[in-house]
XYZ file of C-alpha atoms in Angstrom:
604
model
C 39.575 160.661 54.074
C 40.953 163.163 54.443
C 39.732 166.981 55.986
C 41.686 169.237 57.144
C 40.045 172.561 59.081
C 41.238 175.902 58.797
C 40.374 179.258 60.106
C 40.562 182.203 57.953
C 40.047 185.295 60.001
C 38.863 188.612 59.336
C 42.445 189.463 58.229
C 43.432 186.230 56.941
C 45.547 184.989 58.872
C 45.249 181.001 58.972
C 45.036 178.868 61.836
C 44.389 174.906 62.098
C 41.512 174.510 64.423
C 40.239 171.669 65.881
C 40.767 168.642 64.092
C 40.459 165.109 65.216
C 43.914 163.231 66.348
C 44.570 159.778 64.051
C 47.752 159.704 62.325
C 47.778 158.644 58.578
C 50.095 155.765 59.553
C 49.750 153.724 56.811
C 50.384 157.128 53.703
C 54.035 158.218 56.648
C 55.240 155.318 57.396
C 58.521 154.568 55.872
C 59.825 153.420 52.721
C 60.183 149.900 52.764
C 63.273 150.486 51.497
C 66.704 148.231 50.557
C 68.977 147.894 54.001
C 71.980 149.888 53.230
C 75.784 147.867 52.149
C 79.269 148.595 52.526
C 78.628 149.209 48.605
C 75.308 151.259 49.297
C 74.868 153.661 51.803
C 72.535 155.050 53.764
C 72.451 158.669 52.451
C 72.095 157.384 48.615
C 76.146 157.555 47.961
C 78.143 154.386 46.400
C 79.887 153.213 49.420
C 83.334 152.745 50.228
C 83.680 149.238 49.130
C 81.144 150.290 45.963
C 82.256 148.081 42.298
C 81.000 146.982 39.119
C 82.498 145.029 37.099
C 84.078 146.517 33.285
C 83.111 145.035 29.511
C 85.365 146.211 26.840
C 85.335 145.785 23.694
C 87.050 145.022 20.267
C 84.268 144.536 16.574
C 84.928 144.241 13.072
C 81.972 144.025 11.038
C 81.365 143.862 7.358
C 77.818 144.769 5.524
C 76.643 142.683 2.827
C 73.969 144.726 1.176
C 73.082 142.012 -1.841
C 72.039 139.766 1.272
C 70.962 142.842 4.306
C 73.548 140.548 5.977
C 76.722 141.198 8.733
C 79.080 139.643 9.345
C 80.711 140.674 12.667
C 84.661 138.928 14.547
C 83.913 140.348 18.873
C 86.472 140.155 21.229
C 85.399 141.307 24.831
C 86.699 142.281 27.500
C 85.890 141.183 30.995
C 87.067 142.536 34.102
C 85.753 140.228 37.605
C 85.636 143.141 40.576
C 83.517 141.294 41.946
C 84.456 140.442 45.651
C 83.900 137.222 44.746
C 85.169 134.779 41.660
C 82.668 133.760 39.241
C 81.628 130.247 37.333
C 80.906 132.026 34.356
C 79.434 134.466 32.176
C 76.234 135.845 30.264
C 75.958 137.359 27.178
C 73.342 139.412 25.492
C 72.439 137.469 22.184
C 69.055 140.361 21.326
C 69.035 139.428 17.423
C 66.891 136.133 18.275
C 63.918 138.497 18.885
C 63.680 138.216 15.561
C 64.018 134.569 15.100
C 60.675 133.303 14.167
C 59.456 131.684 17.318
C 61.469 133.486 20.032
C 60.035 135.024 23.351
C 59.997 138.170 21.835
C 58.223 137.154 18.470
C 55.355 134.764 20.855
C 54.307 138.321 23.122
C 54.498 140.929 20.207
C 51.247 140.995 18.366
C 51.429 142.937 14.551
C 50.711 146.240 15.244
C 53.784 146.584 18.006
C 56.058 149.016 17.924
C 58.501 145.930 19.049
C 57.755 143.604 17.092
C 59.915 142.739 13.324
C 60.499 138.282 14.026
C 60.873 137.071 9.783
C 62.289 133.203 8.554
C 65.773 134.005 9.220
C 65.900 136.181 11.895
C 68.473 135.969 14.763
C 71.847 135.539 15.083
C 74.297 132.376 13.381
C 76.981 131.832 15.960
C 80.135 130.162 14.243
C 82.823 130.202 16.446
C 83.068 130.641 21.022
C 86.062 130.922 22.011
C 87.614 131.620 25.725
C 90.428 133.069 26.218
C 91.372 133.025 30.328
C 95.433 132.764 31.918
C 96.698 132.216 28.749
C 95.039 128.631 28.031
C 92.380 128.765 24.956
C 89.287 126.675 24.813
C 86.192 126.427 23.357
C 83.381 126.807 26.828
C 80.180 124.224 26.273
C 78.139 127.466 25.716
C 74.385 127.255 25.975
C 71.632 129.630 23.509
C 68.373 130.286 25.070
C 66.339 132.569 23.260
C 68.115 136.046 23.714
C 70.688 134.718 26.408
C 74.416 132.882 25.724
C 75.717 131.422 28.964
C 79.748 130.577 29.217
C 80.302 128.226 31.079
C 84.770 129.249 32.641
C 87.439 125.892 33.177
C 87.872 127.732 35.994
C 86.677 130.615 38.304
C 87.683 133.966 37.054
C 89.092 135.073 39.878
C 87.819 138.549 42.466
C 88.964 141.762 41.952
C 90.643 141.737 38.920
C 90.814 138.689 37.240
C 90.114 139.115 33.332
C 88.857 136.914 30.597
C 88.400 137.011 27.033
C 85.738 135.568 25.142
C 85.496 135.937 21.400
C 82.424 135.095 19.194
C 81.937 134.610 14.890
C 78.830 135.585 13.736
C 76.078 137.053 11.459
C 73.025 138.063 10.805
C 70.673 138.768 8.203
C 69.158 142.798 8.994
C 65.748 142.870 10.157
C 63.575 145.735 7.400
C 61.975 146.981 10.728
C 63.340 145.388 14.235
C 61.729 146.531 16.834
C 62.154 150.205 16.154
C 65.386 150.013 17.902
C 67.391 149.192 13.880
C 66.333 148.888 10.675
C 66.645 149.566 7.030
C 64.547 152.531 4.575
C 65.222 151.984 1.307
C 65.843 155.657 0.458
C 66.057 156.860 -3.237
C 69.291 157.665 -3.378
C 70.852 153.256 -1.326
C 69.743 151.695 1.876
C 70.349 153.740 4.987
C 71.243 150.842 7.673
C 70.223 151.056 11.252
C 72.512 149.274 13.923
C 71.734 148.399 17.453
C 72.026 145.237 19.229
C 73.517 144.353 17.140
C 77.528 142.251 18.374
C 76.823 139.901 21.805
C 77.577 141.564 24.618
C 78.203 141.514 28.382
C 74.985 141.398 31.076
C 75.662 142.627 34.083
C 76.659 141.606 37.552
C 76.315 143.846 40.201
C 76.253 143.943 43.806
C 72.603 143.427 43.486
C 70.833 140.995 41.620
C 74.055 139.002 40.728
C 73.866 138.437 36.464
C 71.522 139.853 35.444
C 70.359 137.495 32.716
C 67.194 138.620 32.170
C 65.522 137.600 28.313
C 65.245 140.019 25.777
C 61.683 140.686 24.505
C 61.892 143.885 22.409
C 59.655 145.991 24.726
C 61.980 146.279 27.656
C 65.629 148.005 27.086
C 68.566 147.742 27.847
C 71.280 147.406 31.884
C 74.850 147.477 30.515
C 77.994 147.735 31.704
C 80.574 150.863 30.656
C 83.919 150.075 29.594
C 85.969 150.597 25.300
C 85.154 149.700 22.051
C 87.558 149.838 19.229
C 85.599 149.297 16.338
C 86.343 148.513 12.490
C 83.212 148.946 9.817
C 83.978 147.987 6.291
C 80.926 148.824 3.974
C 80.717 149.460 0.610
C 83.410 152.302 -0.665
C 80.399 154.410 -1.817
C 78.900 154.066 2.436
C 79.128 157.041 5.161
C 78.953 155.163 8.227
C 78.765 157.624 11.168
C 78.907 155.216 14.599
C 78.779 155.778 18.779
C 83.407 156.908 19.108
C 85.071 158.837 16.975
C 86.674 158.263 13.840
C 89.234 157.019 14.068
C 90.927 157.626 9.998
C 89.508 160.060 8.379
C 92.595 160.260 5.730
C 91.937 156.728 4.991
C 87.608 157.568 4.501
C 87.111 161.381 4.133
C 88.198 163.379 0.689
C 90.348 165.991 1.144
C 87.523 168.481 0.722
C 85.941 165.952 3.228
C 88.781 166.584 5.569
C 88.664 170.324 5.731
C 84.995 170.299 5.943
C 85.285 168.854 9.437
C 88.271 171.116 10.036
C 86.263 173.868 9.452
C 82.905 172.148 11.268
C 85.412 171.282 14.470
C 86.130 175.121 14.816
C 81.694 176.464 13.494
C 78.966 176.952 15.872
C 76.980 176.930 12.971
C 76.125 173.763 10.537
C 78.843 173.030 7.987
C 78.634 170.608 4.709
C 80.609 167.871 5.211
C 78.650 165.701 2.272
C 76.669 168.534 0.487
C 73.012 167.515 -0.802
C 74.502 167.629 -4.469
C 77.063 165.401 -3.719
C 75.055 162.257 -2.978
C 75.940 159.634 -4.904
C 78.254 161.263 -7.098
C 81.819 158.737 -6.831
C 83.920 161.948 -6.321
C 81.881 161.998 -3.301
C 83.929 158.903 -1.536
C 87.803 158.622 -0.998
C 87.173 154.826 -2.789
C 86.482 154.605 -6.165
C 85.841 150.459 -5.512
C 85.878 148.233 -3.474
C 85.569 148.197 0.233
C 86.300 150.910 2.505
C 87.057 149.680 6.683
C 85.419 153.288 9.025
C 87.652 152.902 12.466
C 86.127 154.266 15.236
C 87.082 154.679 18.701
C 84.808 154.687 22.578
C 85.081 155.437 26.356
C 83.649 154.881 28.806
C 80.268 154.084 27.086
C 78.277 150.820 27.782
C 76.900 150.142 23.770
C 77.992 151.774 20.939
C 75.213 151.466 17.813
C 76.106 152.510 14.056
C 74.584 153.694 10.377
C 75.888 153.536 6.858
C 74.225 154.285 3.569
C 74.864 155.688 0.538
C 72.525 158.357 0.694
C 73.570 160.574 3.376
C 73.958 164.146 4.080
C 76.137 164.774 5.795
C 76.386 168.231 8.287
C 78.115 169.289 11.586
C 78.599 171.916 14.051
C 80.896 172.849 17.272
C 78.944 173.616 20.212
C 80.466 176.812 22.596
C 82.097 173.537 25.088
C 83.641 171.503 21.586
C 81.725 168.762 21.082
C 81.118 167.696 17.600
C 77.359 167.757 16.531
C 76.212 166.010 13.095
C 73.004 165.090 11.079
C 73.289 162.613 9.105
C 69.774 161.845 6.482
C 68.822 161.408 2.750
C 66.861 164.159 0.842
C 64.148 162.293 2.426
C 64.215 163.712 5.567
C 64.538 167.299 3.768
C 61.424 170.000 5.085
C 59.697 171.513 1.945
C 57.301 174.043 1.921
C 58.669 176.536 4.684
C 59.052 173.316 7.096
C 62.460 172.769 9.079
C 63.191 169.256 7.931
C 66.277 167.716 8.965
C 68.709 170.566 7.537
C 67.761 171.870 10.893
C 68.825 169.140 12.438
C 72.681 169.955 14.304
C 71.209 173.450 15.333
C 68.454 171.119 17.193
C 71.612 169.065 18.424
C 73.780 172.170 19.739
C 70.494 173.299 21.801
C 69.897 170.500 23.058
C 73.580 169.886 24.139
C 74.560 173.375 25.632
C 70.490 173.422 27.915
C 71.886 169.756 29.407
C 75.595 170.523 30.078
C 74.576 174.050 31.501
C 71.862 172.955 33.687
C 72.693 169.167 34.600
C 75.945 167.990 34.179
C 78.342 168.926 31.272
C 78.158 166.303 28.057
C 80.760 164.262 28.602
C 81.569 163.049 25.450
C 83.595 164.224 21.647
C 80.807 163.407 19.344
C 76.789 163.675 18.988
C 75.296 162.331 16.312
C 71.571 162.637 15.281
C 69.777 159.847 11.943
C 67.122 159.737 10.179
C 65.905 156.473 9.169
C 63.004 153.990 9.488
C 63.494 154.035 13.558
C 61.470 156.638 15.333
C 63.375 157.479 18.073
C 66.099 155.739 19.859
C 68.630 156.276 21.465
C 72.287 154.740 22.073
C 76.158 156.775 23.174
C 76.855 159.870 21.210
C 74.668 158.849 18.522
C 70.876 158.883 18.162
C 67.937 157.061 15.603
C 65.433 159.826 14.859
C 62.632 158.717 11.804
C 63.231 160.746 8.944
C 59.279 161.931 8.725
C 59.743 163.926 11.539
C 59.813 168.090 11.057
C 59.454 171.360 13.517
C 58.429 170.871 16.677
C 58.718 166.622 16.181
C 62.127 166.436 14.771
C 63.173 168.572 17.579
C 60.810 167.541 20.518
C 61.947 163.547 19.075
C 66.057 165.240 18.841
C 66.403 166.944 21.851
C 64.036 163.443 24.220
C 66.814 160.706 22.212
C 69.874 163.722 22.735
C 68.663 163.748 26.651
C 69.306 159.937 27.415
C 72.362 161.448 27.264
C 72.258 161.450 31.073
C 69.910 158.883 32.266
C 70.863 155.927 31.142
C 73.989 156.473 29.338
C 75.966 158.150 31.897
C 72.733 157.128 34.293
C 73.712 153.923 33.719
C 70.141 152.827 35.449
C 68.488 149.455 34.880
C 65.886 149.688 31.936
C 65.013 146.045 32.385
C 63.328 146.775 35.767
C 62.758 150.083 36.657
C 61.699 151.778 33.298
C 60.739 155.280 35.134
C 63.876 156.018 35.485
C 65.166 156.252 32.194
C 62.174 157.610 30.608
C 60.137 159.286 33.012
C 63.660 161.179 34.269
C 64.708 161.649 30.998
C 61.295 162.688 30.055
C 61.507 165.884 33.230
C 64.956 167.320 32.026
C 63.349 167.335 27.676
C 59.965 169.982 29.436
C 62.662 172.072 30.339
C 64.926 172.194 27.036
C 62.294 172.703 25.277
C 60.903 175.735 27.397
C 64.228 177.089 26.576
C 64.257 176.451 22.606
C 60.630 177.450 22.664
C 59.731 180.124 24.479
C 56.540 181.760 24.531
C 56.183 178.342 22.174
C 56.528 175.685 23.969
C 53.410 175.237 25.144
C 53.235 173.833 21.044
C 55.125 170.966 21.475
C 53.865 168.208 22.640
C 57.107 167.533 25.643
C 56.105 170.822 27.424
C 52.163 170.280 26.191
C 51.501 166.747 27.680
C 52.915 167.396 31.132
C 50.444 169.273 32.647
C 47.791 168.594 35.513
C 45.278 168.490 34.326
C 46.378 166.064 31.470
C 47.356 163.672 34.548
C 44.306 164.020 36.136
C 42.979 161.994 32.952
C 45.869 159.942 32.335
C 45.506 158.013 35.233
C 41.966 157.614 35.530
C 40.981 153.879 35.222
C 45.131 152.981 35.312
C 46.012 149.642 37.835
C 49.201 149.410 37.698
C 51.518 151.824 39.500
C 55.071 153.368 37.907
C 57.164 151.100 39.700
C 54.947 148.124 37.902
C 58.645 146.569 35.540
C 58.535 147.590 31.688
C 57.753 144.130 30.416
C 54.238 143.912 32.593
C 53.107 147.089 32.240
C 50.395 147.467 28.885
C 51.504 148.913 25.793
C 48.194 151.124 26.006
C 49.382 152.375 29.697
C 53.603 152.667 28.536
C 53.242 155.995 27.253
C 51.542 157.413 30.576
C 53.812 154.479 33.224
C 57.646 155.271 32.399
C 57.453 158.531 30.348
C 54.570 160.880 31.315
C 53.481 159.867 35.499
C 57.148 160.487 36.668
C 58.795 163.288 35.008
C 55.296 164.950 36.063
C 56.155 163.730 39.779
C 60.029 165.192 39.696
C 57.960 168.309 38.124
C 55.799 168.539 40.905
C 58.805 168.216 43.658
C 60.802 170.876 41.904
C 58.015 173.335 41.767
C 55.696 172.898 44.475
C 56.984 170.495 47.756
C 60.612 171.337 47.681
C 61.705 174.624 44.979
C 63.836 174.582 42.566
C 66.926 175.632 44.313
C 67.134 172.641 46.614
C 65.769 170.574 44.011
C 67.974 171.365 41.400
C 71.191 170.295 44.161
C 69.671 167.237 45.021
C 69.903 166.042 41.527
C 72.677 167.174 40.976
C 74.446 165.175 43.515
C 72.208 162.242 42.428
C 73.717 162.231 38.471
C 77.427 162.944 39.522
C 77.155 160.318 42.293
C 76.135 157.321 40.258
C 77.552 159.176 36.711
C 79.666 156.298 34.902
C 77.695 152.837 37.723
C 74.127 152.060 38.525
C 71.393 152.788 40.771
C 68.466 151.699 41.870
C 65.394 153.414 43.313
C 66.498 153.746 46.901
C 69.109 155.310 45.823
C 67.329 157.578 44.484
C 64.722 158.497 47.073
C 68.071 157.972 49.784
C 70.061 160.995 47.480
C 66.950 163.388 47.126
C 66.306 163.155 50.613
C 69.502 163.445 52.121
C 70.585 165.795 50.040
C 67.521 168.711 50.178
C 66.912 167.184 53.562
C 63.133 166.748 52.863
C 61.083 162.858 54.277
C 59.606 162.599 51.196
C 58.469 158.506 51.515
C 54.816 159.876 51.742
C 55.487 161.338 48.144
C 57.568 158.219 46.077
C 55.342 156.289 48.077
C 52.087 157.448 46.596
C 52.811 158.597 43.258
C 55.684 155.549 42.502
C 54.480 152.183 44.848
C 50.227 152.708 44.415
C 47.637 153.914 41.565
C 45.907 156.609 43.896
C 45.071 159.959 42.275
C 45.190 163.649 43.855
C 41.270 165.201 44.543
C 40.686 167.846 46.835
C 37.681 169.541 47.910
C 37.369 173.653 49.718
C 34.914 174.732 51.604
C 34.147 177.546 53.102
C 31.412 178.375 55.713
C 30.819 182.030 57.688
C 32.503 181.795 61.033
C 31.794 183.908 64.297
C 34.885 185.938 64.344
C 35.670 184.758 60.319
C 35.174 181.828 58.058
C 36.154 178.331 58.451
C 37.805 176.828 55.970
C 37.480 172.554 54.716
C 39.960 170.975 52.936
C 39.326 167.724 52.075
C 40.935 164.819 49.829
C 38.341 163.300 48.189
C 41.116 160.101 47.427
C 44.460 159.049 49.005
C 47.177 161.380 46.995
C 48.112 163.671 48.972
C 50.420 166.842 48.250
C 50.814 169.798 50.040
C 48.241 172.717 49.430
C 48.445 175.960 48.461
C 45.808 178.490 49.075
C 44.970 181.966 48.078
C 42.931 184.158 50.247
C 41.395 187.603 49.196
C 40.753 190.496 51.782
C 37.810 192.302 51.607
C 40.029 195.174 49.567
C 40.884 193.172 47.513
C 44.782 191.841 48.579
C 45.571 188.296 47.949
C 47.647 186.475 50.210
C 48.589 182.584 49.231
C 48.892 180.351 52.620
C 50.586 177.120 51.657
C 49.662 174.049 53.997
C 52.629 170.608 54.217
C 51.252 167.505 53.475
C 52.243 166.819 57.071
C 49.324 168.531 58.388
C 46.716 165.725 56.654
C 48.395 162.451 59.137
C 46.709 164.704 62.373
C 42.887 165.470 60.634
C 40.364 163.776 60.654
């Protein structure tokens, strides 16, 4: 227990009084971080020799709504920029989590958000070929649950070696796919949301080598960056929205829809591309029968997702920076009785894009689309899935949250599989300020603001036995919201508002975003960046807040002294934070004194 004794003189002057000089060495000792390397510098920057491998894709997929099946062919164009040659590739097959008997199915209870296994679920891989140095061959691949191992007949050269892997695959689309994809039976047509829908490369990096972790559903993703070319074939009466920009607008949109799109590209207010009363009409679609292929291209992204439906209302507007903001939703998403529904989605998207671009880093992509369907809330580059039933504060909150993920982990490529707090926590932190900005005096009614407060944190942490730094797959479901979202967000809030101050924190946080944009930072890179840019040793805070379950509880006692009053501040628990003491004078005036945490190092 730490006590700090202060002498409050009659005029309100606060001076430290004598205290036992016993530094708390465990609290203030240096944090045990990985040794800096040529790839990751001691000040938190990527080092001079930082490298990362690239993965680009060419994908052609066809939706068969009669069988609820997707049939596809994907070619992975993989570049090895590592200083070592590679003898193998590892690919992720996340659809296999939906197979009966998968690892994920064995650990997810029936009421879990990440459930979804069903008879016939998972990938069917029909063919695998490798093209390397002009030679094409069929590898002796191995599939283990959600992972595929592909041995190469000769090592892939370091510092620029290239290889292509082509796979023919298919899978039955889950009705509810772990709250990340699935099918929503709208009255005017099924809404299909596609995610984790193609075999994709694992990250190979300077920290773990191959990050070939199995997928269980709860933990999320770590993905390399690259470019994508998509050909998405669907029945002619469906509308397709996707990560990326539409390349063949003239082939799939009517002349009127193209005109409306051009209008939306120059309009700060929402313009309908497909109006509610046009859904289901033959004249709404360019083709009158057969199948239509929608082509999209995305550059410098870590993933792609898409959605298709004959039920989509489609509207759009453009931000002040020229980003096209879009929404696609069925009639079930429309608000009723004065309640704001999905007709407000695009305005919400515009507001969030403007806020985050102004405050942290300009949105780097040409488009963002919000899709209503069975998925409650999930983020992908340039696109999000949000629940069709969300309304008002809830719809703004989930839209803003999923869009906020653009910065973490779509631009700053955090390792969500190991460090969920660097993804969800950072995003929840920036959501707090976005909600304040949008709602102003009414912001406290938004759960994204209301749940980020000190009283809630004190109650919520009681009885939690694992720290923030616990890998997400090992966090109890009941504690995931606290440890991945709210507690790390509140920690950053404390850093900004009470420990460093907004000016120093914002300078450091922006530096972190800028340094690690389109790269893969680890916790040490974040800690070192904040400390070096802000100029503050924060090891005591990182340890207490992120690596322990210590809680914060202080008491203040005041006793009369000869020349004034003695005030004793006692830490009743192990977590330390700075103290702000307000002194009320005899004349009614007040004065605030700030006591830094280091004062407790030399206290009883």
